[in-house]
mmCIF file with all atom_site columns, C-alpha atoms in Angstrom:
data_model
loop_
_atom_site.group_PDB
_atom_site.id
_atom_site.type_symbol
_atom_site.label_atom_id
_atom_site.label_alt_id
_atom_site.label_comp_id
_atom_site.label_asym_id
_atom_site.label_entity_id
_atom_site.label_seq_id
_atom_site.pdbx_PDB_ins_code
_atom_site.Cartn_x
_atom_site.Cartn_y
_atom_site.Cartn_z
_atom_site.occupancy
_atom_site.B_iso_or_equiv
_atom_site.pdbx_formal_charge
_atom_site.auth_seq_id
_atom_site.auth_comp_id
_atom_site.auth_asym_id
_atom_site.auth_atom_id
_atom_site.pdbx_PDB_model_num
ATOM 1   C CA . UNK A 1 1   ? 114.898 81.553  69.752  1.00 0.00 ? 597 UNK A CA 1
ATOM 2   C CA . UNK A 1 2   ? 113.736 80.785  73.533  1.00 0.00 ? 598 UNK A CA 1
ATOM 3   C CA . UNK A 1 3   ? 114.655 77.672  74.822  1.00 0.00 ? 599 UNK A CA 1
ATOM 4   C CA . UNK A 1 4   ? 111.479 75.605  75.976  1.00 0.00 ? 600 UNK A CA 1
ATOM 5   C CA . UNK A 1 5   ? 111.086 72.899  78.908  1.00 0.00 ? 601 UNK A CA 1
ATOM 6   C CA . UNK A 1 6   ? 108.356 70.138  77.508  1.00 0.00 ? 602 UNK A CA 1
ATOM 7   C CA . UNK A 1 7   ? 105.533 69.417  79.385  1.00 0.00 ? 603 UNK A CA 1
ATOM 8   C CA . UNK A 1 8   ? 106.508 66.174  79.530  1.00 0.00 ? 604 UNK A CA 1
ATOM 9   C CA . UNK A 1 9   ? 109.909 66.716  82.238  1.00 0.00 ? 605 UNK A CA 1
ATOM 10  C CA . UNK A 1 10  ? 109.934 66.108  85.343  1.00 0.00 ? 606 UNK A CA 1
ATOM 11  C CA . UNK A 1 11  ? 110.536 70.075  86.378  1.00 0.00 ? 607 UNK A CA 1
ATOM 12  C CA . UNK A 1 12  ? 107.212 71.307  84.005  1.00 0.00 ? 608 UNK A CA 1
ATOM 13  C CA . UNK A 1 13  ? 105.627 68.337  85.752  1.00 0.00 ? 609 UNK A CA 1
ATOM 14  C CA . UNK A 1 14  ? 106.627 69.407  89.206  1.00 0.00 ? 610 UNK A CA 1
ATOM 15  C CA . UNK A 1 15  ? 105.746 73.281  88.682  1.00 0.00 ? 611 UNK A CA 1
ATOM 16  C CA . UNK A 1 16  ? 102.908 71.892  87.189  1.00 0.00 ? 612 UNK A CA 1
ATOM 17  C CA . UNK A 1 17  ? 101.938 69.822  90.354  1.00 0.00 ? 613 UNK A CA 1
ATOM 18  C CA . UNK A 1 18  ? 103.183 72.533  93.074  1.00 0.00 ? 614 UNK A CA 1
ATOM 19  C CA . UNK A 1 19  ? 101.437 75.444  91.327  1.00 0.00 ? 615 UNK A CA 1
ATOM 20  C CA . UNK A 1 20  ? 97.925  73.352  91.327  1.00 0.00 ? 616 UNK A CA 1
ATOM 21  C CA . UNK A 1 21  ? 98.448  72.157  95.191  1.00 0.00 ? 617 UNK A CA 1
ATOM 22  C CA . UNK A 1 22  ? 98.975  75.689  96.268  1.00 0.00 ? 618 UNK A CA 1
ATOM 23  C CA . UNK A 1 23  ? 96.745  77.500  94.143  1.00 0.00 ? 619 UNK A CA 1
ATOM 24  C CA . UNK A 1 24  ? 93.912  75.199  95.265  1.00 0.00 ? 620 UNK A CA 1
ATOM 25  C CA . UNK A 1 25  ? 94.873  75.527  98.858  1.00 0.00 ? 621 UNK A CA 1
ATOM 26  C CA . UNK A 1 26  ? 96.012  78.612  99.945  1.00 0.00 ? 622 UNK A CA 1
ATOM 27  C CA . UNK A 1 27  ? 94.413  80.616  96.813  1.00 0.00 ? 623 UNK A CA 1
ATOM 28  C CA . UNK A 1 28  ? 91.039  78.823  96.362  1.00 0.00 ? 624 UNK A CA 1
ATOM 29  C CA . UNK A 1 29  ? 92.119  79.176  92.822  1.00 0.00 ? 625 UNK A CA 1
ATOM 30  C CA . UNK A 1 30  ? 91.091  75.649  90.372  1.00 0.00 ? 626 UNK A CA 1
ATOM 31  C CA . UNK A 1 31  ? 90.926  76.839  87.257  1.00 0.00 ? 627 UNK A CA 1
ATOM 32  C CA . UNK A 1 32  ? 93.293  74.744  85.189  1.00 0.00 ? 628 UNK A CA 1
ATOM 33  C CA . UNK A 1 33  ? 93.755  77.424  82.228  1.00 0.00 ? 629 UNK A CA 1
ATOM 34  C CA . UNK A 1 34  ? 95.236  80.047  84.718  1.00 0.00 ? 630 UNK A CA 1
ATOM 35  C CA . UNK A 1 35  ? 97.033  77.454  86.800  1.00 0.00 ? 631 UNK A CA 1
ATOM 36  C CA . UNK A 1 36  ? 98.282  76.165  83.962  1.00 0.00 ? 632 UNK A CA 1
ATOM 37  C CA . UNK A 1 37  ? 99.700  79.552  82.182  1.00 0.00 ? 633 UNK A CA 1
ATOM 38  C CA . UNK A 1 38  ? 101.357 80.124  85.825  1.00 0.00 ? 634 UNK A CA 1
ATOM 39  C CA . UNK A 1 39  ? 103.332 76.300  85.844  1.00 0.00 ? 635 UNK A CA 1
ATOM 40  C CA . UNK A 1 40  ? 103.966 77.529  82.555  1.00 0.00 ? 636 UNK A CA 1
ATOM 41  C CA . UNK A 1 41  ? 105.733 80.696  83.055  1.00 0.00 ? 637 UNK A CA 1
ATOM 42  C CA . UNK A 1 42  ? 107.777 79.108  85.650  1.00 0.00 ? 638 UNK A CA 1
ATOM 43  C CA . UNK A 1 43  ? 108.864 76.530  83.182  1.00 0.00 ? 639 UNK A CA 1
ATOM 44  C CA . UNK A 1 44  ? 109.643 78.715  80.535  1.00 0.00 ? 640 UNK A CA 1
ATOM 45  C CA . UNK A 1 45  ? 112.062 81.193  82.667  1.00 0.00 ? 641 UNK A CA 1
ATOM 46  C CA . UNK A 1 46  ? 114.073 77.945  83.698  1.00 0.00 ? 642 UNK A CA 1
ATOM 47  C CA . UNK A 1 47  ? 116.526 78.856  81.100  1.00 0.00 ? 643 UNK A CA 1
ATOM 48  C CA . UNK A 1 48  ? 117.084 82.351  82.321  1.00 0.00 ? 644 UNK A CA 1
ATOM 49  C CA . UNK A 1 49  ? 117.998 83.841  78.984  1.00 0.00 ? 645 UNK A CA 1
ATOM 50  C CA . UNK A 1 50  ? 113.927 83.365  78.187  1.00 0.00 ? 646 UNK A CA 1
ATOM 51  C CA . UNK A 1 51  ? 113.467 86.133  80.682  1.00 0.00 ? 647 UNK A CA 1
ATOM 52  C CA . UNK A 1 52  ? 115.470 88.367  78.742  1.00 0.00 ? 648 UNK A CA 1
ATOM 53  C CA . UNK A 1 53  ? 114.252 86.908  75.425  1.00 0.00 ? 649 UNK A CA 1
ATOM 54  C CA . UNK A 1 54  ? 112.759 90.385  73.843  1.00 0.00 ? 650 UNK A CA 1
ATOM 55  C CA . UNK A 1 55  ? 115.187 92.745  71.703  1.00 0.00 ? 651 UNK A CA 1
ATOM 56  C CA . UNK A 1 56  ? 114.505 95.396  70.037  1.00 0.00 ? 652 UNK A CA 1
ATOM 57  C CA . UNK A 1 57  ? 114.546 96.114  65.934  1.00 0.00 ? 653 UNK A CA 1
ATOM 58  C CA . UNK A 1 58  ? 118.129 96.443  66.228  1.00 0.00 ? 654 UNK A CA 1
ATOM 59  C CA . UNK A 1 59  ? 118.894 93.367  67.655  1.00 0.00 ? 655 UNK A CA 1
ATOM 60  C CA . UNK A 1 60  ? 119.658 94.346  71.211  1.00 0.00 ? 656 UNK A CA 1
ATOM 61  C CA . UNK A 1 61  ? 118.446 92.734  74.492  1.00 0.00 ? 657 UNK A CA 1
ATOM 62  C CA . UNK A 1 62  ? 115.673 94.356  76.540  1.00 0.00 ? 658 UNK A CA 1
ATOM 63  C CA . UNK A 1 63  ? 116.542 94.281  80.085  1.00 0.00 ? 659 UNK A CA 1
ATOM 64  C CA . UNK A 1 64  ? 114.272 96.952  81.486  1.00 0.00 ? 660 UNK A CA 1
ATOM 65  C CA . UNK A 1 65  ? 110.681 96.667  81.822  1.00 0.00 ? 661 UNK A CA 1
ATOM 66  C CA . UNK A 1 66  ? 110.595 100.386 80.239  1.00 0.00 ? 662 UNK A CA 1
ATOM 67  C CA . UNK A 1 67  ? 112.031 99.302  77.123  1.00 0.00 ? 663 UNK A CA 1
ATOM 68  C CA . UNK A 1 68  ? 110.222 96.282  76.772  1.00 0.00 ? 664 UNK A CA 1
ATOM 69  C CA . UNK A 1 69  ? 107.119 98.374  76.774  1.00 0.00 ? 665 UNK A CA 1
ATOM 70  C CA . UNK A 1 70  ? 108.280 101.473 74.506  1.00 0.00 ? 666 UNK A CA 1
ATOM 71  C CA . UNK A 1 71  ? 109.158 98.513  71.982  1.00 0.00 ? 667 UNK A CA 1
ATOM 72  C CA . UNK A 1 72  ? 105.357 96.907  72.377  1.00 0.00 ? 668 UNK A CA 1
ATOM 73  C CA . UNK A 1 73  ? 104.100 100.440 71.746  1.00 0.00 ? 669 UNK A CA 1
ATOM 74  C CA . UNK A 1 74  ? 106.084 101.631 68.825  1.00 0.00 ? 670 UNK A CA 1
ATOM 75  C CA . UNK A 1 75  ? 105.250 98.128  67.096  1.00 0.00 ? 671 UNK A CA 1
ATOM 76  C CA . UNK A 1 76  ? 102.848 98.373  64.140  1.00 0.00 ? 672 UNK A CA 1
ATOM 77  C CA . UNK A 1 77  ? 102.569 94.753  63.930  1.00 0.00 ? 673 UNK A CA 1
ATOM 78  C CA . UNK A 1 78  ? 99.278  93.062  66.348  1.00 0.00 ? 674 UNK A CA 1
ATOM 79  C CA . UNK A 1 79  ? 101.402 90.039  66.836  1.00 0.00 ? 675 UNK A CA 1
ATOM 80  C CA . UNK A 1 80  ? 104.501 92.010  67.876  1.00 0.00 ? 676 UNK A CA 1
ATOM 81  C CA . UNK A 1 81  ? 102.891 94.109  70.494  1.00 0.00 ? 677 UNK A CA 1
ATOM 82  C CA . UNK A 1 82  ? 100.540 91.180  72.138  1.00 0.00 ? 678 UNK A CA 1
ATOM 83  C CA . UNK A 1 83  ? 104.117 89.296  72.324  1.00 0.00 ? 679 UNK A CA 1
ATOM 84  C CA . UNK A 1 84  ? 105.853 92.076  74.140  1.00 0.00 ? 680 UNK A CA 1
ATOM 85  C CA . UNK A 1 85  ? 102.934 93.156  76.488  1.00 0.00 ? 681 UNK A CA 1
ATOM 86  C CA . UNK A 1 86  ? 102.889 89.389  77.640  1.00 0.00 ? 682 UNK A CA 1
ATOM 87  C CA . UNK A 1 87  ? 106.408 89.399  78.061  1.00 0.00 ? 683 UNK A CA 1
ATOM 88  C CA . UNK A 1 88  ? 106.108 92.248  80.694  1.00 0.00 ? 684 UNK A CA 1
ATOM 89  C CA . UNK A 1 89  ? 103.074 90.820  82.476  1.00 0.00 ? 685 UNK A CA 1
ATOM 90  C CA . UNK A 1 90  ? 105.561 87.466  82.821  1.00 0.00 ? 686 UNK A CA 1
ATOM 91  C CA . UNK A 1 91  ? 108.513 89.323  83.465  1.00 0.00 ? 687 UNK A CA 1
ATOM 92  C CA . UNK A 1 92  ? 107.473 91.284  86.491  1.00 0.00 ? 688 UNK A CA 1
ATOM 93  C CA . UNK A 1 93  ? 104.729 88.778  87.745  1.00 0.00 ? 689 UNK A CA 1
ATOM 94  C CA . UNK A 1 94  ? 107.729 86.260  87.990  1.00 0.00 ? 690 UNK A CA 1
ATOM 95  C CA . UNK A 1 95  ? 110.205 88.782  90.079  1.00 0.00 ? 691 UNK A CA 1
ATOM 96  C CA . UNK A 1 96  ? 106.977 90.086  92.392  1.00 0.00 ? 692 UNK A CA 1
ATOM 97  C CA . UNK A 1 97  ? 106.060 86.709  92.869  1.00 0.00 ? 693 UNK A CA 1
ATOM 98  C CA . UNK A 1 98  ? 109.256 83.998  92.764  1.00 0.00 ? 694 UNK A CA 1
ATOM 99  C CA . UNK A 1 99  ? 111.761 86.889  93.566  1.00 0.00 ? 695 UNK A CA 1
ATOM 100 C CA . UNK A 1 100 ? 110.545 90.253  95.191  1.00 0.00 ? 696 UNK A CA 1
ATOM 101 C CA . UNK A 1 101 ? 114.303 90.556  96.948  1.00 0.00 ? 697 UNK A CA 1
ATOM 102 C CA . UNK A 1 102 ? 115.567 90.923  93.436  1.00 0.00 ? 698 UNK A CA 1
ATOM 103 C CA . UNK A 1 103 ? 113.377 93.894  93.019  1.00 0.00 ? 699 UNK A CA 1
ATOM 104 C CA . UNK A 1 104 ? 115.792 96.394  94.403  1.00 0.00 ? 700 UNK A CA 1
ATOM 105 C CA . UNK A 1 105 ? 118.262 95.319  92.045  1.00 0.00 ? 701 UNK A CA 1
ATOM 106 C CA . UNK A 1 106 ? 116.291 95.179  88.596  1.00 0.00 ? 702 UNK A CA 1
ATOM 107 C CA . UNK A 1 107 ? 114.453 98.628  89.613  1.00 0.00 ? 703 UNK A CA 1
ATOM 108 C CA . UNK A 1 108 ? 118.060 100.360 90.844  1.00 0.00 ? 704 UNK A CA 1
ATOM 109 C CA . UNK A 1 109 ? 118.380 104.178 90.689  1.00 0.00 ? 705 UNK A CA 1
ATOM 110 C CA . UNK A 1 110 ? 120.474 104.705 87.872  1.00 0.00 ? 706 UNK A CA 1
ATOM 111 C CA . UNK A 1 111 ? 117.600 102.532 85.669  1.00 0.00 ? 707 UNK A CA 1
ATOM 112 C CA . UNK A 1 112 ? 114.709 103.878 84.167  1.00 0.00 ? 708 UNK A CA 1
ATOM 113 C CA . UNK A 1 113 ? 112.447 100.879 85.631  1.00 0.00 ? 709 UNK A CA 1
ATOM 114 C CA . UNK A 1 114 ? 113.677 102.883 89.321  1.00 0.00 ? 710 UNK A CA 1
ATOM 115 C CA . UNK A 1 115 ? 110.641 104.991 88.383  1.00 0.00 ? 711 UNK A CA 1
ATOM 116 C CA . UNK A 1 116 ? 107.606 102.521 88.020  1.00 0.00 ? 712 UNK A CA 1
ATOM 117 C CA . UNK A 1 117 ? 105.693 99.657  89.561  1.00 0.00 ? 713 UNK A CA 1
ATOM 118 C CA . UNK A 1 118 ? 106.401 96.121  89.122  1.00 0.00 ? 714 UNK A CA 1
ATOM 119 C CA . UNK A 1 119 ? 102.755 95.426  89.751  1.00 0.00 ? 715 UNK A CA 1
ATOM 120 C CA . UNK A 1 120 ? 101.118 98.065  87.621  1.00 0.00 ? 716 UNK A CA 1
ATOM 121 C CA . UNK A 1 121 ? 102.914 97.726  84.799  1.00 0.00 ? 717 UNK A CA 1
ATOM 122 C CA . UNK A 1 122 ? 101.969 93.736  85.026  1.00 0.00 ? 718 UNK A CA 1
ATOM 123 C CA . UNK A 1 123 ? 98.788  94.424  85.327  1.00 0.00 ? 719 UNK A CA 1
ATOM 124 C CA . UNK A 1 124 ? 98.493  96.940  82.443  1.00 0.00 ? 720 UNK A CA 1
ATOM 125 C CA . UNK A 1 125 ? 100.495 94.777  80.413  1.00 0.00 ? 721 UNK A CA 1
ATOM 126 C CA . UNK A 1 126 ? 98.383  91.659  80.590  1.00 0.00 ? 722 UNK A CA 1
ATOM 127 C CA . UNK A 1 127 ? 95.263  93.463  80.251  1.00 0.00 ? 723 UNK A CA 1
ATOM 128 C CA . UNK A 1 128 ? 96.556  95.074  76.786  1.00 0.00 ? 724 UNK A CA 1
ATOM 129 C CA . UNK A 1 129 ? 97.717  91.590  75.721  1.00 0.00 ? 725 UNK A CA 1
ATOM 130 C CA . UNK A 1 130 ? 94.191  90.447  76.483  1.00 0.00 ? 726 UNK A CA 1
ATOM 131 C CA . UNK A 1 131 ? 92.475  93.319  74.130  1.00 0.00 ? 727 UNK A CA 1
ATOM 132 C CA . UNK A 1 132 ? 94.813  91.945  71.342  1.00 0.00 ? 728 UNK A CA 1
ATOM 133 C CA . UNK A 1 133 ? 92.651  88.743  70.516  1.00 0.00 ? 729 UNK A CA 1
ATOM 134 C CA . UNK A 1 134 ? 93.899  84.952  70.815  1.00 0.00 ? 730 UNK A CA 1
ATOM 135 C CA . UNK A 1 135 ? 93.714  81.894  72.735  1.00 0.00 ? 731 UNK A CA 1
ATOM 136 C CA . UNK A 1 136 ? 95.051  83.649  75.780  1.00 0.00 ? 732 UNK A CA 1
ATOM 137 C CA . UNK A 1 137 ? 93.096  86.245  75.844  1.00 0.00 ? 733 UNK A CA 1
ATOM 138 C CA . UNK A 1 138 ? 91.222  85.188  78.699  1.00 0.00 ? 734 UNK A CA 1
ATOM 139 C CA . UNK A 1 139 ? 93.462  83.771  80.976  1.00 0.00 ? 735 UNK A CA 1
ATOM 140 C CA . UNK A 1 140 ? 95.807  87.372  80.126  1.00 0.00 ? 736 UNK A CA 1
ATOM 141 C CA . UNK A 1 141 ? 92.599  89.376  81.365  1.00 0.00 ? 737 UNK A CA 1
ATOM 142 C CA . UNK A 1 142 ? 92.703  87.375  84.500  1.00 0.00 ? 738 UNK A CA 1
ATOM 143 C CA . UNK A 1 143 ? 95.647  87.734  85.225  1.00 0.00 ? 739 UNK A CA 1
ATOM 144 C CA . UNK A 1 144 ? 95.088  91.400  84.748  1.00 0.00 ? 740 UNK A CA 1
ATOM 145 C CA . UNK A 1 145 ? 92.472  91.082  86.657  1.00 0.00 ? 741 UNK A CA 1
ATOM 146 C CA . UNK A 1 146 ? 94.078  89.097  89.596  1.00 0.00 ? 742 UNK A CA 1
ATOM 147 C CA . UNK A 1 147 ? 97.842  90.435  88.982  1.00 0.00 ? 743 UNK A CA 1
ATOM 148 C CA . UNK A 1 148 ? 98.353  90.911  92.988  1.00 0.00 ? 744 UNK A CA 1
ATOM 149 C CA . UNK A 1 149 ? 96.688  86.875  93.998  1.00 0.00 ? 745 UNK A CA 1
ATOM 150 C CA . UNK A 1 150 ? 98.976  85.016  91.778  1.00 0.00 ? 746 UNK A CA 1
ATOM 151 C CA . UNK A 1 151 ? 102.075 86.854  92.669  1.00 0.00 ? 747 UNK A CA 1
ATOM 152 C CA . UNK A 1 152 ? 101.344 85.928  96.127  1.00 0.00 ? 748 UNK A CA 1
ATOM 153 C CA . UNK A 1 153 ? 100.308 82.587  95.103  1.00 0.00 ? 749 UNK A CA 1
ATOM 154 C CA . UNK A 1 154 ? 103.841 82.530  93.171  1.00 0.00 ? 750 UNK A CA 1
ATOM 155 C CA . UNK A 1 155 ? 105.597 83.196  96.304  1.00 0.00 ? 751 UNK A CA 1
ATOM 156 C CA . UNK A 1 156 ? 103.230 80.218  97.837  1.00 0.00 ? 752 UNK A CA 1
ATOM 157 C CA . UNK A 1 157 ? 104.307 77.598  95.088  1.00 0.00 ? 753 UNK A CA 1
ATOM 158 C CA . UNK A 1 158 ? 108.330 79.320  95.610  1.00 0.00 ? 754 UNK A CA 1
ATOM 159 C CA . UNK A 1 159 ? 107.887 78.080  99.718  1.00 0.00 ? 755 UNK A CA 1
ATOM 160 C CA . UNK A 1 160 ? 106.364 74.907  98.607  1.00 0.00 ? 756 UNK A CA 1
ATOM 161 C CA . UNK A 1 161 ? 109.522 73.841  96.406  1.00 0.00 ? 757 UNK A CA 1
ATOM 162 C CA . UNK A 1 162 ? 112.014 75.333  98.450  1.00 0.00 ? 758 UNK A CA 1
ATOM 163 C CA . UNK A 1 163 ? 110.665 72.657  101.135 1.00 0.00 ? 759 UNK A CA 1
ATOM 164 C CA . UNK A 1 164 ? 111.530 70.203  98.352  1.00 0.00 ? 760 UNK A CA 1
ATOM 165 C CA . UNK A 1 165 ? 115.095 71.009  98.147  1.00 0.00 ? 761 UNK A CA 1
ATOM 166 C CA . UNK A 1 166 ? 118.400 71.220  100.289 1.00 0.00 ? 762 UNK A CA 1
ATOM 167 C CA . UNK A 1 167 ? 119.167 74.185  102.403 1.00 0.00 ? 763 UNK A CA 1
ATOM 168 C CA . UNK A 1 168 ? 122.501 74.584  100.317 1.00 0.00 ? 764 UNK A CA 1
ATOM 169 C CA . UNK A 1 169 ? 120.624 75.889  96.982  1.00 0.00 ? 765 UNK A CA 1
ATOM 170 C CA . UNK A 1 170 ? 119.261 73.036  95.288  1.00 0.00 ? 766 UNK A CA 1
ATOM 171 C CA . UNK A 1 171 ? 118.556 71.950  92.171  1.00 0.00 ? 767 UNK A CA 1
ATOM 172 C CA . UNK A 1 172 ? 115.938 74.105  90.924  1.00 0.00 ? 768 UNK A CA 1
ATOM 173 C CA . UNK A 1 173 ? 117.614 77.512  92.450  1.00 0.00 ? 769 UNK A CA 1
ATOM 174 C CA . UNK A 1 174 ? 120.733 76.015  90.268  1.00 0.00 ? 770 UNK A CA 1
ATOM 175 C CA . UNK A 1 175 ? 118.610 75.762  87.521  1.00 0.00 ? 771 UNK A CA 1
ATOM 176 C CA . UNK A 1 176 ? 117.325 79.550  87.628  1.00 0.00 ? 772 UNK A CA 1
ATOM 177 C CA . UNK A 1 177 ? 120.893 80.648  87.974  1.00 0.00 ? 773 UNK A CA 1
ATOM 178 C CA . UNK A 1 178 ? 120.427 81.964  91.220  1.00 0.00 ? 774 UNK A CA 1
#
């Protein structure tokens, strides 16, 4: 079960408030359902075992975005496969956005993700999530849509608290186990 930071602490509040400022200003970007989803998905991979939260039906951990998406497609179940095609449109928005210099490591030769794009498979993955139905289904289209803005406008909001903290890692880069 993923661990979840409430709305209501102080680091949902200040992804909350950083991801608004910058999306606003340097994106032109207002709308307060995307925004929001974005704040969001930083707070949830705080604990870092939420970005490795999918496994498969034998109980191991997904680490590759390959796997995460051969499990969404060999799912029968709506639910299932709307859950796991999010997951990838999070997973790899967050790393092309908040971390592209992790890239080289997560995609490395001897892994299957070596072979595809970050971006695409976002992309793809949030639109298919978005042709499942639910709430989200509109805000998943955008980001679809828009895949390539908010992971620049991730990077943005990843400046703007950096600024925020010491030069000797702080708090939140401790928090994200990096």
């Amino acid at each position: 079960m993923p661990r979840e930071i409430p709305e209501s602490h102080p680091l949902h509040r200040m992804f909350r408030g950083l991801t608004e400022a910058t999306f606003l200003s340097e994106l032109g970007i207002g709308d307060p359902k995307l925004v929001g989803y974005v704040a969001g998905l930083l707070a949830r991979f705080v604990p870092a075992e939420n970005l490795w939260r999918l496994h498969d039906r034998h109980g191991r951990r997904l680490t590759e975005v390959t796997a995460m998406i051969a499990e969404a497609e060999a799912s029968a179940d709506d639910e299932r496969r709307r859950d796991c095609h999010r997951h990838v449109g999070d997973f790899t928005l967050f790393w092309t956005g908040v971390y592209p210099e992790a890239l080289a490591r997560l995609r490395g030769s001897d892994s299957p993700d070596h072979l595809i794009d970050f971006q695409q498979q976002g992309k793809r993955s949030y639109y298919l999530a978005s042709t499942c139905g639910g709430d989200e289904a509109p805000v998943l289209r955008r980001l679809s849509d828009e895949f390539e803005l908010c992971a620049f406008g991730l990077s943005c909001v990843r400046r703007e608290w950096e600024r925020l903290e010491p030069p000797d890692r702080g708090p939140t880069l401790r928090l994200l186990g990096l």
